[in-house]
mmCIF file of C-alpha atoms in Angstrom:
data_model
loop_
_atom_site.group_PDB
_atom_site.id
_atom_site.type_symbol
_atom_site.label_atom_id
_atom_site.label_comp_id
_atom_site.label_asym_id
_atom_site.label_seq_id
_atom_site.Cartn_x
_atom_site.Cartn_y
_atom_site.Cartn_z
ATOM 1 C CA MET A 1 121.784 40.479 46.699
ATOM 2 C CA LYS A 2 121.879 42.228 43.356
ATOM 3 C CA THR A 3 119.138 41.268 40.918
ATOM 4 C CA GLU A 4 120.721 39.924 37.725
ATOM 5 C CA ASN A 5 119.436 39.369 34.210
ATOM 6 C CA ILE A 6 120.388 35.738 33.645
ATOM 7 C CA LEU A 7 120.258 33.778 30.405
ATOM 8 C CA VAL A 8 119.635 30.039 30.633
ATOM 9 C CA ILE A 9 120.562 28.217 27.434
ATOM 10 C CA GLY A 10 118.973 24.789 27.499
ATOM 11 C CA GLY A 11 116.373 25.909 29.985
ATOM 12 C CA THR A 12 113.944 23.084 29.260
ATOM 13 C CA GLY A 13 116.522 20.352 29.909
ATOM 14 C CA LYS A 14 117.235 18.377 33.067
ATOM 15 C CA THR A 15 119.470 20.970 34.716
ATOM 16 C CA GLY A 16 118.425 24.115 32.852
ATOM 17 C CA ARG A 17 114.808 23.858 33.977
ATOM 18 C CA ARG A 18 115.878 23.457 37.586
ATOM 19 C CA VAL A 19 118.409 26.303 37.395
ATOM 20 C CA ALA A 20 115.784 28.628 35.909
ATOM 21 C CA GLU A 21 113.377 27.762 38.742
ATOM 22 C CA ASN A 22 116.044 28.310 41.400
ATOM 23 C CA LEU A 23 117.133 31.673 40.048
ATOM 24 C CA THR A 24 113.557 32.876 39.610
ATOM 25 C CA GLN A 25 112.813 31.993 43.238
ATOM 26 C CA LEU A 26 115.897 33.997 44.245
ATOM 27 C CA GLY A 27 114.411 37.036 42.518
ATOM 28 C CA HIS A 28 116.570 37.189 39.408
ATOM 29 C CA ASN A 29 115.250 38.005 35.953
ATOM 30 C CA VAL A 30 115.611 34.755 34.027
ATOM 31 C CA GLN A 31 115.408 34.388 30.267
ATOM 32 C CA VAL A 32 115.166 30.798 29.025
ATOM 33 C CA VAL A 33 116.049 30.344 25.363
ATOM 34 C CA GLY A 34 115.834 27.551 22.822
ATOM 35 C CA ARG A 35 114.574 26.816 19.340
ATOM 36 C CA LYS A 36 110.952 27.497 20.270
ATOM 37 C CA THR A 37 111.379 30.577 22.472
ATOM 38 C CA ASN A 38 111.244 34.291 21.783
ATOM 39 C CA PRO A 39 113.963 35.250 21.178
ATOM 40 C CA VAL A 40 114.946 32.073 19.392
ATOM 41 C CA PHE A 41 118.258 30.421 20.231
ATOM 42 C CA ASP A 42 119.624 27.714 17.959
ATOM 43 C CA TRP A 43 123.124 26.343 18.479
ATOM 44 C CA GLU A 44 123.330 25.593 14.765
ATOM 45 C CA ASN A 45 122.495 29.189 13.832
ATOM 46 C CA PRO A 46 124.952 31.712 15.336
ATOM 47 C CA ASP A 47 122.800 34.553 13.990
ATOM 48 C CA THR A 48 120.413 33.819 16.868
ATOM 49 C CA TYR A 49 123.020 34.315 19.576
ATOM 50 C CA ASN A 50 123.008 38.131 19.712
ATOM 51 C CA ASP A 51 119.310 38.568 20.461
ATOM 52 C CA ALA A 52 119.495 35.979 23.247
ATOM 53 C CA LEU A 53 122.504 37.683 24.853
ATOM 54 C CA LYS A 54 121.102 41.213 24.629
ATOM 55 C CA ASN A 55 120.753 42.928 28.018
ATOM 56 C CA MET A 56 121.931 39.814 29.892
ATOM 57 C CA ASP A 57 124.362 39.978 32.822
ATOM 58 C CA ARG A 58 125.191 36.287 33.204
ATOM 59 C CA ALA A 59 124.523 33.026 31.405
ATOM 60 C CA TYR A 60 124.261 29.310 32.084
ATOM 61 C CA ILE A 61 125.447 27.385 29.030
ATOM 62 C CA VAL A 62 124.270 23.866 28.239
ATOM 63 C CA TYR A 63 125.350 22.684 24.801
ATOM 64 C CA TYR A 64 122.953 20.313 23.061
ATOM 65 C CA PRO A 65 123.231 17.414 22.611
ATOM 66 C CA ASP A 66 126.701 17.160 24.173
ATOM 67 C CA LEU A 67 130.044 18.963 24.103
ATOM 68 C CA ALA A 68 131.577 15.818 22.588
ATOM 69 C CA VAL A 69 129.822 16.224 19.230
ATOM 70 C CA PRO A 70 131.495 17.825 16.193
ATOM 71 C CA GLY A 71 130.775 21.543 15.962
ATOM 72 C CA SER A 72 130.665 22.185 19.694
ATOM 73 C CA ARG A 73 134.018 23.963 19.813
ATOM 74 C CA ASP A 74 133.095 26.388 17.042
ATOM 75 C CA ALA A 75 129.723 27.090 18.658
ATOM 76 C CA ILE A 76 131.209 27.698 22.124
ATOM 77 C CA THR A 77 133.910 29.919 20.605
ATOM 78 C CA THR A 78 131.342 32.026 18.787
ATOM 79 C CA LEU A 79 128.989 32.247 21.759
ATOM 80 C CA THR A 80 131.657 33.316 24.233
ATOM 81 C CA LYS A 81 132.982 35.921 21.794
ATOM 82 C CA LYS A 82 129.502 37.364 21.363
ATOM 83 C CA ALA A 83 128.882 37.201 25.119
ATOM 84 C CA LEU A 84 132.036 39.238 25.770
ATOM 85 C CA GLU A 85 130.976 41.773 23.134
ATOM 86 C CA ALA A 86 127.502 41.965 24.705
ATOM 87 C CA GLY A 87 129.040 42.838 28.065
ATOM 88 C CA LEU A 88 128.143 39.755 30.076
ATOM 89 C CA GLU A 89 129.796 39.597 33.485
ATOM 90 C CA LYS A 90 130.054 35.833 33.804
ATOM 91 C CA VAL A 91 129.142 32.462 32.306
ATOM 92 C CA VAL A 92 128.852 28.966 33.765
ATOM 93 C CA LEU A 93 129.423 26.045 31.418
ATOM 94 C CA LEU A 94 127.993 22.591 32.110
ATOM 95 C CA SER A 95 130.661 20.097 31.123
ATOM 96 C CA GLY A 96 131.097 16.340 31.251
ATOM 97 C CA LYS A 97 133.351 14.497 33.661
ATOM 98 C CA GLY A 98 135.971 12.470 31.809
ATOM 99 C CA GLU A 99 135.205 13.890 28.343
ATOM 100 C CA THR A 100 138.282 15.022 26.410
ATOM 101 C CA GLU A 101 136.213 16.994 23.895
ATOM 102 C CA ALA A 102 134.303 18.715 26.693
ATOM 103 C CA GLU A 103 137.580 19.746 28.285
ATOM 104 C CA ALA A 104 138.555 21.419 25.005
ATOM 105 C CA CYS A 105 135.381 23.504 25.249
ATOM 106 C CA GLU A 106 136.208 24.314 28.850
ATOM 107 C CA GLU A 107 139.524 25.758 27.668
ATOM 108 C CA ILE A 108 137.695 27.957 25.172
ATOM 109 C CA VAL A 109 135.525 29.382 27.949
ATOM 110 C CA ALA A 110 138.509 29.812 30.283
ATOM 111 C CA ASN A 111 140.414 31.770 27.622
ATOM 112 C CA SER A 112 137.427 33.825 26.434
ATOM 113 C CA GLY A 113 138.059 36.898 28.569
ATOM 114 C CA LEU A 114 134.830 36.315 30.492
ATOM 115 C CA ASN A 115 134.531 35.552 34.169
ATOM 116 C CA TYR A 116 133.512 31.916 34.349
ATOM 117 C CA THR A 117 132.967 28.795 36.418
ATOM 118 C CA LEU A 118 133.071 25.297 34.942
ATOM 119 C CA VAL A 119 130.717 22.666 36.361
ATOM 120 C CA ARG A 120 131.903 19.205 35.369
ATOM 121 C CA ALA A 121 129.214 16.569 35.970
ATOM 122 C CA SER A 122 129.123 12.805 36.198
ATOM 123 C CA TRP A 123 126.225 10.797 34.707
ATOM 124 C CA PHE A 124 122.807 11.948 35.898
ATOM 125 C CA ASN A 125 120.438 9.957 38.105
ATOM 126 C CA GLN A 126 117.675 11.416 35.978
ATOM 127 C CA ASN A 127 118.818 9.456 32.925
ATOM 128 C CA PHE A 128 116.595 6.747 34.437
ATOM 129 C CA SER A 129 113.577 8.980 35.082
ATOM 130 C CA GLU A 130 113.619 11.776 32.508
ATOM 131 C CA GLY A 131 116.138 10.663 29.928
ATOM 132 C CA ALA A 132 117.429 7.985 27.620
ATOM 133 C CA PHE A 133 116.992 4.991 29.917
ATOM 134 C CA LEU A 134 113.451 5.590 31.193
ATOM 135 C CA ASP A 135 111.869 3.311 28.582
ATOM 136 C CA PHE A 136 114.219 0.507 29.638
ATOM 137 C CA VAL A 137 113.047 0.857 33.236
ATOM 138 C CA LEU A 138 109.401 0.876 32.129
ATOM 139 C CA ASP A 139 110.017 -2.259 30.049
ATOM 140 C CA GLY A 140 111.570 -3.963 33.047
ATOM 141 C CA VAL A 141 114.770 -4.792 31.172
ATOM 142 C CA VAL A 142 117.720 -2.394 31.368
ATOM 143 C CA ALA A 143 120.189 -3.655 28.751
ATOM 144 C CA LEU A 144 123.372 -1.588 28.792
ATOM 145 C CA PRO A 145 127.087 -2.026 28.102
ATOM 146 C CA MET A 146 129.992 -1.409 30.466
ATOM 147 C CA PRO A 147 128.608 -3.492 33.377
ATOM 148 C CA GLU A 148 131.921 -3.259 35.232
ATOM 149 C CA ALA A 149 131.946 0.561 35.280
ATOM 150 C CA LYS A 150 131.459 2.096 38.722
ATOM 151 C CA ILE A 151 129.760 5.445 38.220
ATOM 152 C CA PRO A 152 129.278 8.195 40.839
ATOM 153 C CA PHE A 153 125.819 9.086 39.508
ATOM 154 C CA VAL A 154 124.871 12.672 40.373
ATOM 155 C CA ASP A 155 121.428 14.129 40.904
ATOM 156 C CA ALA A 156 120.203 16.900 38.602
ATOM 157 C CA ASP A 157 118.873 18.784 41.633
ATOM 158 C CA ASP A 158 122.381 18.908 43.085
ATOM 159 C CA ILE A 159 123.853 20.059 39.784
ATOM 160 C CA ALA A 160 121.249 22.805 39.494
ATOM 161 C CA ASP A 161 121.779 23.962 43.077
ATOM 162 C CA VAL A 162 125.539 24.164 42.511
ATOM 163 C CA VAL A 163 125.117 26.017 39.200
ATOM 164 C CA SER A 164 122.635 28.451 40.738
ATOM 165 C CA LYS A 165 125.099 29.341 43.499
ATOM 166 C CA VAL A 166 128.307 29.626 41.499
ATOM 167 C CA LEU A 167 126.597 31.590 38.717
ATOM 168 C CA VAL A 168 125.836 34.525 41.002
ATOM 169 C CA ASP A 169 128.719 34.139 43.473
ATOM 170 C CA ASP A 170 131.963 35.538 42.088
ATOM 171 C CA ALA A 171 133.972 33.732 44.757
ATOM 172 C CA TYR A 172 133.869 30.757 42.374
ATOM 173 C CA ASN A 173 135.236 32.637 39.372
ATOM 174 C CA GLY A 174 137.891 30.687 37.498
ATOM 175 C CA GLN A 175 137.138 27.442 39.320
ATOM 176 C CA THR A 176 136.217 23.999 38.036
ATOM 177 C CA ILE A 177 133.584 22.340 40.205
ATOM 178 C CA THR A 178 133.235 18.568 39.785
ATOM 179 C CA VAL A 179 129.799 17.288 40.770
ATOM 180 C CA THR A 180 129.199 13.623 41.550
ATOM 181 C CA GLY A 181 127.075 11.560 43.852
ATOM 182 C CA PRO A 182 128.502 10.269 47.142
ATOM 183 C CA GLN A 183 129.027 6.660 46.005
ATOM 184 C CA LYS A 184 130.059 4.711 42.928
ATOM 185 C CA ARG A 185 127.443 2.338 41.551
ATOM 186 C CA THR A 186 127.382 -0.170 38.686
ATOM 187 C CA PHE A 187 124.379 -0.315 36.374
ATOM 188 C CA LYS A 188 123.344 -3.585 38.022
ATOM 189 C CA GLU A 189 123.399 -1.957 41.439
ATOM 190 C CA VAL A 190 121.275 1.040 40.440
ATOM 191 C CA VAL A 191 118.781 -1.220 38.664
ATOM 192 C CA GLU A 192 118.408 -3.256 41.857
ATOM 193 C CA ILE A 193 117.911 -0.053 43.848
ATOM 194 C CA MET A 194 115.200 1.158 41.438
ATOM 195 C CA ALA A 195 113.481 -2.231 41.486
ATOM 196 C CA ASP A 196 113.410 -2.266 45.280
ATOM 197 C CA ALA A 197 112.160 1.330 45.540
ATOM 198 C CA SER A 198 109.392 0.861 42.980
ATOM 199 C CA ASN A 199 108.445 -2.699 43.998
ATOM 200 C CA LYS A 200 108.781 -3.623 40.343
ATOM 201 C CA GLN A 201 110.590 -6.404 38.523
ATOM 202 C CA ILE A 202 113.496 -4.743 36.700
ATOM 203 C CA GLN A 203 116.339 -6.817 35.283
ATOM 204 C CA PHE A 204 119.774 -5.624 34.272
ATOM 205 C CA VAL A 205 121.172 -7.332 31.167
ATOM 206 C CA PRO A 206 124.803 -6.609 30.223
ATOM 207 C CA ILE A 207 125.374 -6.238 26.484
ATOM 208 C CA SER A 208 128.238 -5.141 24.264
ATOM 209 C CA ILE A 209 128.588 -1.610 22.974
ATOM 210 C CA ASP A 210 128.027 -2.898 19.431
ATOM 211 C CA GLU A 211 124.770 -4.567 20.508
ATOM 212 C CA PHE A 212 123.652 -1.362 22.195
ATOM 213 C CA LYS A 213 124.414 0.736 19.120
ATOM 214 C CA GLU A 214 122.665 -1.794 16.884
ATOM 215 C CA GLY A 215 119.572 -1.523 19.066
ATOM 216 C CA MET A 216 119.620 2.260 18.751
ATOM 217 C CA GLN A 217 119.876 1.996 14.982
ATOM 218 C CA LYS A 218 116.933 -0.423 14.862
ATOM 219 C CA ALA A 219 114.950 2.067 16.958
ATOM 220 C CA GLY A 220 115.512 4.647 14.228
ATOM 221 C CA LEU A 221 117.746 7.002 16.162
ATOM 222 C CA PRO A 222 119.998 9.284 14.084
ATOM 223 C CA ASP A 223 123.562 8.169 13.393
ATOM 224 C CA SER A 224 124.834 11.154 15.372
ATOM 225 C CA TYR A 225 123.061 9.883 18.505
ATOM 226 C CA VAL A 226 124.294 6.355 17.967
ATOM 227 C CA TRP A 227 127.842 7.691 17.747
ATOM 228 C CA LEU A 228 127.392 9.906 20.811
ATOM 229 C CA PHE A 229 126.105 7.149 23.079
ATOM 230 C CA GLY A 230 128.811 4.813 21.853
ATOM 231 C CA TYR A 231 131.371 7.470 22.721
ATOM 232 C CA LEU A 232 129.879 8.167 26.138
ATOM 233 C CA PHE A 233 129.929 4.502 27.093
ATOM 234 C CA GLN A 234 133.258 3.489 25.638
ATOM 235 C CA GLU A 235 135.372 6.604 26.112
ATOM 236 C CA VAL A 236 133.795 8.244 29.147
ATOM 237 C CA LEU A 237 132.789 5.285 31.311
ATOM 238 C CA GLY A 238 136.023 3.593 30.338
ATOM 239 C CA ASN A 239 137.947 6.591 31.704
ATOM 240 C CA SER A 240 139.113 5.926 35.263
ATOM 241 C CA ASP A 241 138.871 9.667 36.016
ATOM 242 C CA ASN A 242 135.110 9.393 35.571
ATOM 243 C CA GLN A 243 134.890 6.857 38.385
ATOM 244 C CA VAL A 244 136.269 9.162 41.085
ATOM 245 C CA VAL A 245 133.906 10.547 43.732
ATOM 246 C CA SER A 246 134.148 14.299 44.335
ATOM 247 C CA ASN A 247 133.176 16.200 47.479
ATOM 248 C CA ASP A 248 132.546 19.479 45.614
ATOM 249 C CA VAL A 249 128.749 19.373 46.042
ATOM 250 C CA ALA A 250 129.196 19.407 49.812
ATOM 251 C CA LYS A 251 131.886 22.101 49.605
ATOM 252 C CA VAL A 252 129.679 24.437 47.574
ATOM 253 C CA LEU A 253 126.298 23.731 49.154
ATOM 254 C CA GLY A 254 127.284 22.833 52.706
ATOM 255 C CA ARG A 255 125.292 19.603 52.556
ATOM 256 C CA PRO A 256 125.945 16.099 51.211
ATOM 257 C CA ALA A 257 125.180 15.147 47.649
ATOM 258 C CA LYS A 258 122.001 13.097 47.177
ATOM 259 C CA ASP A 259 122.636 9.362 46.986
ATOM 260 C CA PHE A 260 120.978 7.085 44.432
ATOM 261 C CA GLU A 261 118.768 5.433 47.060
ATOM 262 C CA THR A 262 117.209 8.793 47.948
ATOM 263 C CA PHE A 263 116.700 9.627 44.293
ATOM 264 C CA ALA A 264 115.077 6.230 43.675
ATOM 265 C CA LYS A 265 112.786 6.538 46.681
ATOM 266 C CA HIS A 266 111.571 10.003 45.685
ATOM 267 C CA THR A 267 111.174 9.061 42.038
ATOM 268 C CA ALA A 268 109.314 5.840 42.800
ATOM 269 C CA ALA A 269 106.858 7.833 44.923
ATOM 270 C CA THR A 270 105.836 9.804 41.814
ATOM 271 C CA GLY A 271 104.718 6.571 40.121
ATOM 272 C CA ILE A 272 106.693 7.268 36.958
ATOM 273 C CA TRP A 273 108.399 3.859 36.974
ATOM 274 C CA ASN A 274 105.097 2.021 37.305
ATOM 275 C CA GLN A 275 103.317 3.654 34.384
ATOM 276 C CA SER A 276 102.586 1.703 31.203
ATOM 277 C CA ILE A 277 104.853 2.208 28.231
ATOM 278 C CA VAL A 278 103.061 2.925 24.964
ATOM 279 C CA LYS A 279 104.765 1.486 21.907
ATOM 280 C CA SER A 280 103.907 2.464 18.354
ATOM 281 C CA LEU A 281 102.960 -0.415 16.073
#
C-alpha cells in the first residue's frame, strides 16, 4: 500500500478524530487541521486553506458546523478549487443523509475536477455520548421533538472505518456511500436502550420543535445553532429518505453496521452516562 499524505479537516470531531487514528495506524502521514493547529485552518478564512493543502495527496472534509448552514457552498467551492490547484488526488466529503443543502455541496465536490467519494451519514449514535444530547442523558430527561421519527442511527466508528477505506481505495471514486445503522429507532426507543444499558433512570419527553428551540435560546446558544437544530429536526428527520436503512457499511467493510444496543453497552461500560453533571450557577 502506498503511503499517502492525508489531510483531515475537522480532525478533532467525532469522525475526524477516528479517521486520523485509523489512517495513522495504517502508516499514512496524517495532518489534522483546525483553528488551533499549525498550520491553522479556519473555514471562515479561505486564506488559511492553501497552507493546509500544501504537499497533501488526499483529504477528508468535514464542514463545521454543518453543510446546511449559509456559507457552506462558497467554502466548499473555494476549498475544492484550491485542492485541485494544489494537486490533490482525491477528497472524501462527509455529508448528511436527507439534507438538501448538503446535497448541493456534494454536487460542488462532484463537479470540482477532483477524484472524490461522498459519504452520506444518518444521525450519529455519539450524539448521546459525545455531542449535543449528552447533558440530557446525564440529567435523566431527554426532551426532544419529532418523537414519531424512526432514525437509522449510525455509529461514528463505522463512519470512520468507511471513510478510512474509501479515502485510499480508488475503487470507490465517484460513488456516494450512505452509512446508517442496521435498524430504525425512535428517540423513545434509544432512550430506553441507554437506560437499560446504564442501569439508570432516563426518561424521554416529547416536545415541540418550538419548545426545543426556546430551550436552546434560554441556554444561551447562538441563533445560528438554534436555527441549525430546528432545521435538522424539522427538515431532515421529517424527510422520509432519512428513515431508510442502507446496507453500504456492510458492502464496504464486509461486516454489519453496529446496532444501537452494542453502542449503548460499550458506552455504558465507560461510565460516562453515570457521571455527575456540573451546572454553572
